[in-house]
mmCIF file with all atom_site columns, C-alpha atoms in Angstrom:
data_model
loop_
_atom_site.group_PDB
_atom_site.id
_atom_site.type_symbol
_atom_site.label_atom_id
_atom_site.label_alt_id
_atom_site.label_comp_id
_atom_site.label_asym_id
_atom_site.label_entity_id
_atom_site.label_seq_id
_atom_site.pdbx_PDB_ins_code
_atom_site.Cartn_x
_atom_site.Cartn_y
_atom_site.Cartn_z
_atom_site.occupancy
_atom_site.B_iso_or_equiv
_atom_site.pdbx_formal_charge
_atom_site.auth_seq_id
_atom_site.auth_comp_id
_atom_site.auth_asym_id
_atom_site.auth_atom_id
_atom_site.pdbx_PDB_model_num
ATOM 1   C CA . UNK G 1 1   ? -18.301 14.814  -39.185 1.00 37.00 ? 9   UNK G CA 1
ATOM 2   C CA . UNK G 1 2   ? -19.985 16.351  -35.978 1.00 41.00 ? 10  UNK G CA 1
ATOM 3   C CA . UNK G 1 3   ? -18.255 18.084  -34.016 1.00 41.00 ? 11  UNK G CA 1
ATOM 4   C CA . UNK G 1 4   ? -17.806 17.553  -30.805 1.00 40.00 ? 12  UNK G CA 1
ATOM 5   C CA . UNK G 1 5   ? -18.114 20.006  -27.442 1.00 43.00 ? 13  UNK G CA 1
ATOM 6   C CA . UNK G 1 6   ? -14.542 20.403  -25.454 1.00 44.00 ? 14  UNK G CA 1
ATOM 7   C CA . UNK G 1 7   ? -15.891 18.422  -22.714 1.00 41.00 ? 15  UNK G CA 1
ATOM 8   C CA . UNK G 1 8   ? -17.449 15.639  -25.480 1.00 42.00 ? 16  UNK G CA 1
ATOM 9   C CA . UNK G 1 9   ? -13.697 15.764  -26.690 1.00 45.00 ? 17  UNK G CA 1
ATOM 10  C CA . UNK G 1 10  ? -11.865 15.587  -23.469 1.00 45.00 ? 18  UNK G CA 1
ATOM 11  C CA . UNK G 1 11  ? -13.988 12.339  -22.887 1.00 45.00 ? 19  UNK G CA 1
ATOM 12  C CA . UNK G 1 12  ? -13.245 10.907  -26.180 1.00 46.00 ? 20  UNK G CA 1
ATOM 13  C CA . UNK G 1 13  ? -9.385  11.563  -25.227 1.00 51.00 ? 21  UNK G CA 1
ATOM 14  C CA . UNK G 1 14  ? -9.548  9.108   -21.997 1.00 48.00 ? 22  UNK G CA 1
ATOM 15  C CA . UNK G 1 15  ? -11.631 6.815   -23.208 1.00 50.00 ? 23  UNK G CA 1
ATOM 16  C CA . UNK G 1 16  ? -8.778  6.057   -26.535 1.00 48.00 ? 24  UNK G CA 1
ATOM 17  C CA . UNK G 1 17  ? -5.973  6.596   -24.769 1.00 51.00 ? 25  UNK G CA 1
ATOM 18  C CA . UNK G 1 18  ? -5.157  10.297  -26.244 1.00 48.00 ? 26  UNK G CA 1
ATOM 19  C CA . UNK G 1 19  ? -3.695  12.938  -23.547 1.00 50.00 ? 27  UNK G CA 1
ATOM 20  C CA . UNK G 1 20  ? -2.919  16.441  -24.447 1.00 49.00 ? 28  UNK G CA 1
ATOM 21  C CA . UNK G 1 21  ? 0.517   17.762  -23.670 1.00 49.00 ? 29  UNK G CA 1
ATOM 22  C CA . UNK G 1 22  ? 0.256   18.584  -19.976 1.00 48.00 ? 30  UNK G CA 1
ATOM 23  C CA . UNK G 1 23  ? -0.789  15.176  -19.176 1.00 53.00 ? 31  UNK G CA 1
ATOM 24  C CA . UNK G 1 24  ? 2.521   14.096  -21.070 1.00 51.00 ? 32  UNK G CA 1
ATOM 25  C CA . UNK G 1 25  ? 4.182   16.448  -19.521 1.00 53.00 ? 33  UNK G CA 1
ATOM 26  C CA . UNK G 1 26  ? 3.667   15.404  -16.098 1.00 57.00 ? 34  UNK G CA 1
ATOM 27  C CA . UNK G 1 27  ? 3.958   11.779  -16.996 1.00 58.00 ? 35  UNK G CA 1
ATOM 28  C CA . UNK G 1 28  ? 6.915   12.224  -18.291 1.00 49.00 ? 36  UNK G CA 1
ATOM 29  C CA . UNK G 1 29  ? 8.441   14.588  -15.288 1.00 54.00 ? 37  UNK G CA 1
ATOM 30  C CA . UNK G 1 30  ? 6.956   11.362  -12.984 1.00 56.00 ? 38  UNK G CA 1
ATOM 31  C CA . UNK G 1 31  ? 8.772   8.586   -14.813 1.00 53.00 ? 39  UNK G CA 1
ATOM 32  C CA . UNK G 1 32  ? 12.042  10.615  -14.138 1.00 61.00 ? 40  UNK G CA 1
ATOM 33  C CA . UNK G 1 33  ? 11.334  11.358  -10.589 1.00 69.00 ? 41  UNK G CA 1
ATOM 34  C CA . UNK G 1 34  ? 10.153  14.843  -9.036  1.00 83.00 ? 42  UNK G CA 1
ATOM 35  C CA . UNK G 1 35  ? 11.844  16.209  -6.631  1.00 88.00 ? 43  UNK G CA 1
ATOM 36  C CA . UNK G 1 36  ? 10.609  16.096  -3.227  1.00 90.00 ? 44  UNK G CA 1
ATOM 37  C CA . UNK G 1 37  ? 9.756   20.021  -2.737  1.00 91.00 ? 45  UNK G CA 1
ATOM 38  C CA . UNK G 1 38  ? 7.731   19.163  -6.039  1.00 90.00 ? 46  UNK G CA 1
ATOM 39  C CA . UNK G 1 39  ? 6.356   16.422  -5.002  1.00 90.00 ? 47  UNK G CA 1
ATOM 40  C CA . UNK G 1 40  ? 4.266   17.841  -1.813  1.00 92.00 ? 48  UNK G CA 1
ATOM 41  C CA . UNK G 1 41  ? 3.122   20.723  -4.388  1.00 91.00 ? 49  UNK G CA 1
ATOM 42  C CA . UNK G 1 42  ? 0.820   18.266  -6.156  1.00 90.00 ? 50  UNK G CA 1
ATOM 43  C CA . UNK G 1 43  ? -2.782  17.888  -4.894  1.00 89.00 ? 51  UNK G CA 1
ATOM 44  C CA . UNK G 1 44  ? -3.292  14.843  -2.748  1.00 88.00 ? 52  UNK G CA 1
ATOM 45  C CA . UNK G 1 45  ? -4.159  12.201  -5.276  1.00 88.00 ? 53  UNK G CA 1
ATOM 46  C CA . UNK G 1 46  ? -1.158  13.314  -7.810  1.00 89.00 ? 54  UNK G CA 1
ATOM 47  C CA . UNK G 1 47  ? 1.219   12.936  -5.051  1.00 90.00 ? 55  UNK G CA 1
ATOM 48  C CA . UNK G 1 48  ? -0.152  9.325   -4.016  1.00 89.00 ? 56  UNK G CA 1
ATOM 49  C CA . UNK G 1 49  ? -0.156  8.450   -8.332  1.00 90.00 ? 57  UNK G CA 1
ATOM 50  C CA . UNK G 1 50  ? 3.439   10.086  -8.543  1.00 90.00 ? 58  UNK G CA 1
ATOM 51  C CA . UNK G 1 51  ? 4.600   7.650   -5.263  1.00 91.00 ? 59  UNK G CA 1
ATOM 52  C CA . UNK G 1 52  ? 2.611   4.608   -6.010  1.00 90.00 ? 60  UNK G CA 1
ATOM 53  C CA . UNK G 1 53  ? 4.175   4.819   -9.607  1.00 88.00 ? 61  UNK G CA 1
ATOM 54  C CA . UNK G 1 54  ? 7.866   5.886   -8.791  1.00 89.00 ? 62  UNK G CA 1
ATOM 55  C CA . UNK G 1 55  ? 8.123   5.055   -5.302  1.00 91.00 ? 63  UNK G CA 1
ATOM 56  C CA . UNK G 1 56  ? 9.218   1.247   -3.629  1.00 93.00 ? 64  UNK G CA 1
ATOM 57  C CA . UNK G 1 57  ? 6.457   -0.147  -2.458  1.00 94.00 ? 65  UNK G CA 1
ATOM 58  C CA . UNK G 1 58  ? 8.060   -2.049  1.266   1.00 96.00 ? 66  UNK G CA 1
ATOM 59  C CA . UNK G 1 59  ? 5.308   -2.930  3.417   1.00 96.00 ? 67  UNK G CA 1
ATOM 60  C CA . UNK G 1 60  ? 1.345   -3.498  2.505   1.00 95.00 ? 68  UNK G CA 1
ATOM 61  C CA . UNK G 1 61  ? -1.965  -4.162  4.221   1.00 94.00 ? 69  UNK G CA 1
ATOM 62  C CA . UNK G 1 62  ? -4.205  -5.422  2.725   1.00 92.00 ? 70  UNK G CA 1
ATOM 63  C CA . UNK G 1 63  ? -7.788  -5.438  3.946   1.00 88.00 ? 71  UNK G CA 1
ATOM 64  C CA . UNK G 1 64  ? -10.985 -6.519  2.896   1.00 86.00 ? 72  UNK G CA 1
ATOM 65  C CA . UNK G 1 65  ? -14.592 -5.341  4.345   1.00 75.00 ? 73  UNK G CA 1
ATOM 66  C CA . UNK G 1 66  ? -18.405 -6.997  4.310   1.00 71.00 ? 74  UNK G CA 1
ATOM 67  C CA . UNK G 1 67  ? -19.551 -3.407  5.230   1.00 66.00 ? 75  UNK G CA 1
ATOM 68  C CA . UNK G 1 68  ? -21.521 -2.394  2.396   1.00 63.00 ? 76  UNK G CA 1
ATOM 69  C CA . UNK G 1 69  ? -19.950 0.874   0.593   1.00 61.00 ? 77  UNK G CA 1
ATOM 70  C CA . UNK G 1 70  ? -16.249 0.066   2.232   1.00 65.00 ? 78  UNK G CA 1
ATOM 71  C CA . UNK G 1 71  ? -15.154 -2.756  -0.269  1.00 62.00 ? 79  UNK G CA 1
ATOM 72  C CA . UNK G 1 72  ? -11.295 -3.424  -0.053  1.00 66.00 ? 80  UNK G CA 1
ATOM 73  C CA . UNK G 1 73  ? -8.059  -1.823  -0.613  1.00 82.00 ? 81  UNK G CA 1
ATOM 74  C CA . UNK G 1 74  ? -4.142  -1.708  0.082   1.00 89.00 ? 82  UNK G CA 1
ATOM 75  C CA . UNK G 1 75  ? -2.367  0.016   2.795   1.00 92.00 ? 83  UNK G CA 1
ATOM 76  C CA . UNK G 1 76  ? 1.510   0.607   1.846   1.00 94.00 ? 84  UNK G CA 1
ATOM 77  C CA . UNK G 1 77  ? 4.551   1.980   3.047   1.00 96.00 ? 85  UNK G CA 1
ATOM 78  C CA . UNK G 1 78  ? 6.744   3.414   0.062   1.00 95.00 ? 86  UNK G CA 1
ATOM 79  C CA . UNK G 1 79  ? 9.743   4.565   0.193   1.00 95.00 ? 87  UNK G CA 1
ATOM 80  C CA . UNK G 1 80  ? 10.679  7.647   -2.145  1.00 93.00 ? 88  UNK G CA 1
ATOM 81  C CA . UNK G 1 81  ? 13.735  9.785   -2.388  1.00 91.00 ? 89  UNK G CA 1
ATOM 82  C CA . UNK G 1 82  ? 14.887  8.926   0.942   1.00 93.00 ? 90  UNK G CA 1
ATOM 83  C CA . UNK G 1 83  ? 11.553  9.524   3.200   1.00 95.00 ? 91  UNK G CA 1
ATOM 84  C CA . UNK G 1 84  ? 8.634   7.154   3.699   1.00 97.00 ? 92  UNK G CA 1
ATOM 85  C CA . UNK G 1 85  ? 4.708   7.633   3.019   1.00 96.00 ? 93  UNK G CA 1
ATOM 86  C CA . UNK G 1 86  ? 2.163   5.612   4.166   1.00 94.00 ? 94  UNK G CA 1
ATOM 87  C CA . UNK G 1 87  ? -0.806  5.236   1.673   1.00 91.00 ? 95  UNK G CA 1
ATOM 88  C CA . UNK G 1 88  ? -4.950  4.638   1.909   1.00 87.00 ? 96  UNK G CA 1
ATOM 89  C CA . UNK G 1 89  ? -7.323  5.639   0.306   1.00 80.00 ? 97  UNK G CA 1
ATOM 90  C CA . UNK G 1 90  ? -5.614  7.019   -2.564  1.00 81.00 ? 98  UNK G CA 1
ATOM 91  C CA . UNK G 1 91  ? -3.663  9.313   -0.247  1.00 86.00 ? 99  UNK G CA 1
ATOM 92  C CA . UNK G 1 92  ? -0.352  9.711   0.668   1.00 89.00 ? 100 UNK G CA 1
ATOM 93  C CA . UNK G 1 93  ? 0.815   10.534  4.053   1.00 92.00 ? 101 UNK G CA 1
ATOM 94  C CA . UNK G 1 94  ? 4.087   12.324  5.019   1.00 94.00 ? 102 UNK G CA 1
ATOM 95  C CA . UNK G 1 95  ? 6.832   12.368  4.018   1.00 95.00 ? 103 UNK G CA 1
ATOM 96  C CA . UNK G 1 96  ? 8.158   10.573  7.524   1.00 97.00 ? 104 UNK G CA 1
ATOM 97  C CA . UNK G 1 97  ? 11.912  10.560  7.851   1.00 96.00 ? 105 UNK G CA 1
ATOM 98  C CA . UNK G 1 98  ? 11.696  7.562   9.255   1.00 97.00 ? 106 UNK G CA 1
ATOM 99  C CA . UNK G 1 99  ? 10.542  4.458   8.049   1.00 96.00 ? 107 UNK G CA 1
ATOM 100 C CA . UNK G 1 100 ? 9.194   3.414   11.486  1.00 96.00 ? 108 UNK G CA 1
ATOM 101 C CA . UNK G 1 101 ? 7.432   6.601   11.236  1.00 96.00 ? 109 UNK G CA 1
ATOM 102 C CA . UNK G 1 102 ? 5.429   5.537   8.475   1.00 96.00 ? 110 UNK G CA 1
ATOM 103 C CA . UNK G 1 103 ? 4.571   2.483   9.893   1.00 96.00 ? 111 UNK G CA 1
ATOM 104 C CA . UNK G 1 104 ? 2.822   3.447   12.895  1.00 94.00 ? 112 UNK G CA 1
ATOM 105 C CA . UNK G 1 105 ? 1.221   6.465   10.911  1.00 92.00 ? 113 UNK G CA 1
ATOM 106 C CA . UNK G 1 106 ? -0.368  3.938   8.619   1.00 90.00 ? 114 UNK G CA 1
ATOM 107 C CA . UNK G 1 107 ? -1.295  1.943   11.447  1.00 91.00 ? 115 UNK G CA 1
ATOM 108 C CA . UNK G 1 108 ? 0.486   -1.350  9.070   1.00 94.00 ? 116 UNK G CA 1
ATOM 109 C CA . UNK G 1 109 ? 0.388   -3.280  12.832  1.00 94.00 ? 117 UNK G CA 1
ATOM 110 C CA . UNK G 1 110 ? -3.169  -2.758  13.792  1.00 92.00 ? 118 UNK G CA 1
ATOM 111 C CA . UNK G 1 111 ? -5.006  -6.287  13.039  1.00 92.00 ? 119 UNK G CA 1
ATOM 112 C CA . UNK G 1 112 ? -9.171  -6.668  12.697  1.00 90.00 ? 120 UNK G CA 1
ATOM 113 C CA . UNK G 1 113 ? -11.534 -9.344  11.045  1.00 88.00 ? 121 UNK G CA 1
ATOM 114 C CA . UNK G 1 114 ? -10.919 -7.258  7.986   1.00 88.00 ? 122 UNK G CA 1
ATOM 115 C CA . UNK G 1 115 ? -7.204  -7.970  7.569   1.00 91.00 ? 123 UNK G CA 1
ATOM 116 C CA . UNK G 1 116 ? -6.475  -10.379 5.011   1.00 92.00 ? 124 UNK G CA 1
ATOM 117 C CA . UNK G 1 117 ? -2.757  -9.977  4.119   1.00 94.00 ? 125 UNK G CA 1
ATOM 118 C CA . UNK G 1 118 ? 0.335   -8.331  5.362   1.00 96.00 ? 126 UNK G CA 1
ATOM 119 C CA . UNK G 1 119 ? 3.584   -8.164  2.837   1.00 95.00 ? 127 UNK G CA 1
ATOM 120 C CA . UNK G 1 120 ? 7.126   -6.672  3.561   1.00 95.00 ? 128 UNK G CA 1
ATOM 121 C CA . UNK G 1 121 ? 10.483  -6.849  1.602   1.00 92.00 ? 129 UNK G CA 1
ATOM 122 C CA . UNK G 1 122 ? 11.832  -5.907  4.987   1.00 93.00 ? 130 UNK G CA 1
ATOM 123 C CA . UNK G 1 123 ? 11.098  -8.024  7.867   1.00 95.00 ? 131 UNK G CA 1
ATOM 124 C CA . UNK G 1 124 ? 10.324  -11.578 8.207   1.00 95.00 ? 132 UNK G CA 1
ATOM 125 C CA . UNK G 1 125 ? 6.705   -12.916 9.240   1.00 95.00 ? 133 UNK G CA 1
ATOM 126 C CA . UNK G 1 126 ? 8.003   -13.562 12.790  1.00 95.00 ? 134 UNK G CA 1
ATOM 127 C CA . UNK G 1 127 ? 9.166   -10.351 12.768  1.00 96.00 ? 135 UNK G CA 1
ATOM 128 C CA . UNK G 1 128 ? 6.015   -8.479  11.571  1.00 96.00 ? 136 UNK G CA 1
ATOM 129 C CA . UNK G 1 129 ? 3.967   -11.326 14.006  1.00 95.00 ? 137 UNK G CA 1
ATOM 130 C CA . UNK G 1 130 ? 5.654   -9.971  16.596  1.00 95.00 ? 138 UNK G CA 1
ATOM 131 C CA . UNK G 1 131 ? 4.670   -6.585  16.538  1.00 95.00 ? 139 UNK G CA 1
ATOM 132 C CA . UNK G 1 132 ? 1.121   -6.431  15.561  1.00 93.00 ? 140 UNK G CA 1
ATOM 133 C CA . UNK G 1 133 ? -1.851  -6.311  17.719  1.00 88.00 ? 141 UNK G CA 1
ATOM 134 C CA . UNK G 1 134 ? -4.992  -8.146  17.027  1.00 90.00 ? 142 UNK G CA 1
ATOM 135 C CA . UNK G 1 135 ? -8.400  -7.202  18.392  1.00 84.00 ? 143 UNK G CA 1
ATOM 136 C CA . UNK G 1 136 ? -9.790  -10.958 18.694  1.00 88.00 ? 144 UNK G CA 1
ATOM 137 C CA . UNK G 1 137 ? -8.365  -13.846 18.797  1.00 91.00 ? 145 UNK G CA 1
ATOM 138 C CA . UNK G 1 138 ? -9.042  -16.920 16.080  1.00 92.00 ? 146 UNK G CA 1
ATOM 139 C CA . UNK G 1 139 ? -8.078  -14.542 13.212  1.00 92.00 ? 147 UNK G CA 1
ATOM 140 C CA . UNK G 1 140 ? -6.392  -16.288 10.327  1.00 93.00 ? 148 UNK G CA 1
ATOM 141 C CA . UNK G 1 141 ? -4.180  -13.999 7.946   1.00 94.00 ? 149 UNK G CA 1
ATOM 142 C CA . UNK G 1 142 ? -1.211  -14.401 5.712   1.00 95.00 ? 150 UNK G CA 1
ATOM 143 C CA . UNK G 1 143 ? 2.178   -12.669 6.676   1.00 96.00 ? 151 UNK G CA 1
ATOM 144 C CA . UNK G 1 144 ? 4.515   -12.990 3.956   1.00 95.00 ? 152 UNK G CA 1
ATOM 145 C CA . UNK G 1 145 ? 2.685   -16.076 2.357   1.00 94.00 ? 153 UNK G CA 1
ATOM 146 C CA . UNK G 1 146 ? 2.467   -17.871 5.619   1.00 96.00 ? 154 UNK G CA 1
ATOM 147 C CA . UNK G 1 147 ? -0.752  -18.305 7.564   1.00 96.00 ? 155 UNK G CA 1
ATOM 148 C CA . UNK G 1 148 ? -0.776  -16.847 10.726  1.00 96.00 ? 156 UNK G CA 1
ATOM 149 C CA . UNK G 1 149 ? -3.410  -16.977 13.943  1.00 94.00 ? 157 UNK G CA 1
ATOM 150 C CA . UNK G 1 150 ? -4.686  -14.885 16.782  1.00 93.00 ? 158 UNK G CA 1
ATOM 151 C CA . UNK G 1 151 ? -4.501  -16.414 19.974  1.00 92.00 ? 159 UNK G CA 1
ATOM 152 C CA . UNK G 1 152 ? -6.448  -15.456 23.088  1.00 90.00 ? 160 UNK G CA 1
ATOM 153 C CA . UNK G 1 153 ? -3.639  -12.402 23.814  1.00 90.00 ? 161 UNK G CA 1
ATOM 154 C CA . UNK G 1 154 ? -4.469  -10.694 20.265  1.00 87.00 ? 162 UNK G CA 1
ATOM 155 C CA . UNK G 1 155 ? -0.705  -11.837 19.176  1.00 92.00 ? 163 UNK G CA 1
ATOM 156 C CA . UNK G 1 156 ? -0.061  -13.616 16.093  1.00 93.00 ? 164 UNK G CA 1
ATOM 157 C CA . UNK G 1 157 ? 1.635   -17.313 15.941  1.00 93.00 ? 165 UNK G CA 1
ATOM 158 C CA . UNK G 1 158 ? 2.516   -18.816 12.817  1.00 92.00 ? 166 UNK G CA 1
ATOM 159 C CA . UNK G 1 159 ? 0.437   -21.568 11.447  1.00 92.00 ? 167 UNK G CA 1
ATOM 160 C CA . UNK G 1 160 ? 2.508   -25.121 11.847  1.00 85.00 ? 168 UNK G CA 1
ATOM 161 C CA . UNK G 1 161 ? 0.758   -28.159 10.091  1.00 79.00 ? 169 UNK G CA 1
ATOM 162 C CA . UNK G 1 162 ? 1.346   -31.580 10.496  1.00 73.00 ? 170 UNK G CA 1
ATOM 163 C CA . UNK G 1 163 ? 4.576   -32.406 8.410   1.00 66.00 ? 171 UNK G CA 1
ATOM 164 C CA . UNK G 1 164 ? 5.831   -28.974 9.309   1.00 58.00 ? 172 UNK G CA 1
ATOM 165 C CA . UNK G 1 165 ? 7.736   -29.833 11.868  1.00 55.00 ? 173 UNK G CA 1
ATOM 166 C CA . UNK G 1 166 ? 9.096   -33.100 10.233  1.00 53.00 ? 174 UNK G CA 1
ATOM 167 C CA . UNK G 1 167 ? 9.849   -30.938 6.843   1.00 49.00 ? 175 UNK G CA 1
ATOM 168 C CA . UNK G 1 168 ? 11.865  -28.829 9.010   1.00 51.00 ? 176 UNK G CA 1
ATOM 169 C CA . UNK G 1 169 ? 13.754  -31.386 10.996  1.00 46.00 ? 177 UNK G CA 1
ATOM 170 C CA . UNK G 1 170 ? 15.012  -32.817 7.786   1.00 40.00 ? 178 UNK G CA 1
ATOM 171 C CA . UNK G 1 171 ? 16.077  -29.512 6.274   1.00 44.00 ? 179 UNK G CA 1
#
């Protein structure tokens, strides 16, 4: 059997699934929760893996792009041992104390033509229609699962189809 050069090995590793110890090690030490001290010790992309992983995910943006090179991607809000980050990119930003804090770092409010989706376990889609701002009007987008429109102000109004309004008269 050849043998094979560390890097040739390390390779071989990733690509079946073997890790060596330290790589245990840390996921192990992430599936029980790091502290927050060692949490901001990690480089920028372990902290955002070790928060994405262990953290609670309570608000997203998602957003979509026809720029060439930009693709898409999710925005988030996590909550993790008591603080808030905001997320993109593969980074995390913070920790915020507050959870308001992280919302207006990560900008979760701010609409475009590239918006697609907006999530929360914590507020309701008139809530979170309330409080963004839109930079055109016409844009469609779902809040919570519920189509949603600019109108001419940049705010957004829930979508109401024909039946709605009967639908909700009965119920």
């Amino acid at each position: 059997m050849a043998r094979m050069g560390r890097r040739a090995t390390w390779l071989n590793n990733q690509l079946t699934g073997r890790t060596n110890a330290h790589q245990n090690e840390k996921k192990i030490h992430r599936e029980k929760g790091m502290s927050l001290k060692e949490l901001m010790k990690l480089d920028d992309y372990e902290r955002f893996e070790v928060i994405e992983e262990v953290g609670e995910c309570l608000f997203a943006h998602y957003w979509t792009s026809d720029w060439p090179g930009y693709g898409s991607d999710v925005s988030c809000v996590y909550e993790y041992k008591n603080v808030y980050f905001s997320t993109c990119d593969s980074v995390a930003y913070g920790p915020h104390k507050t959870y308001e804090e992280a919302l207006e770092s990560g900008g979760m409010f701010q609409v475009n033509s590239t918006t697609r989706e907006l999530c929360s376990s914590e507020f309701r889609t008139e809530e979170i229609a309330a409080r963004c701002e839109c930079d055109e009007a016409g844009l469609k987008i779902l809040i919570n699962d519920e189509e949603c429109i600019s109108n001419k102000k940049g705010k957004l109004e829930l979508v109401e189809y024909e039946g709605d309004a009967e639908n909700s008269k009965r119920n």
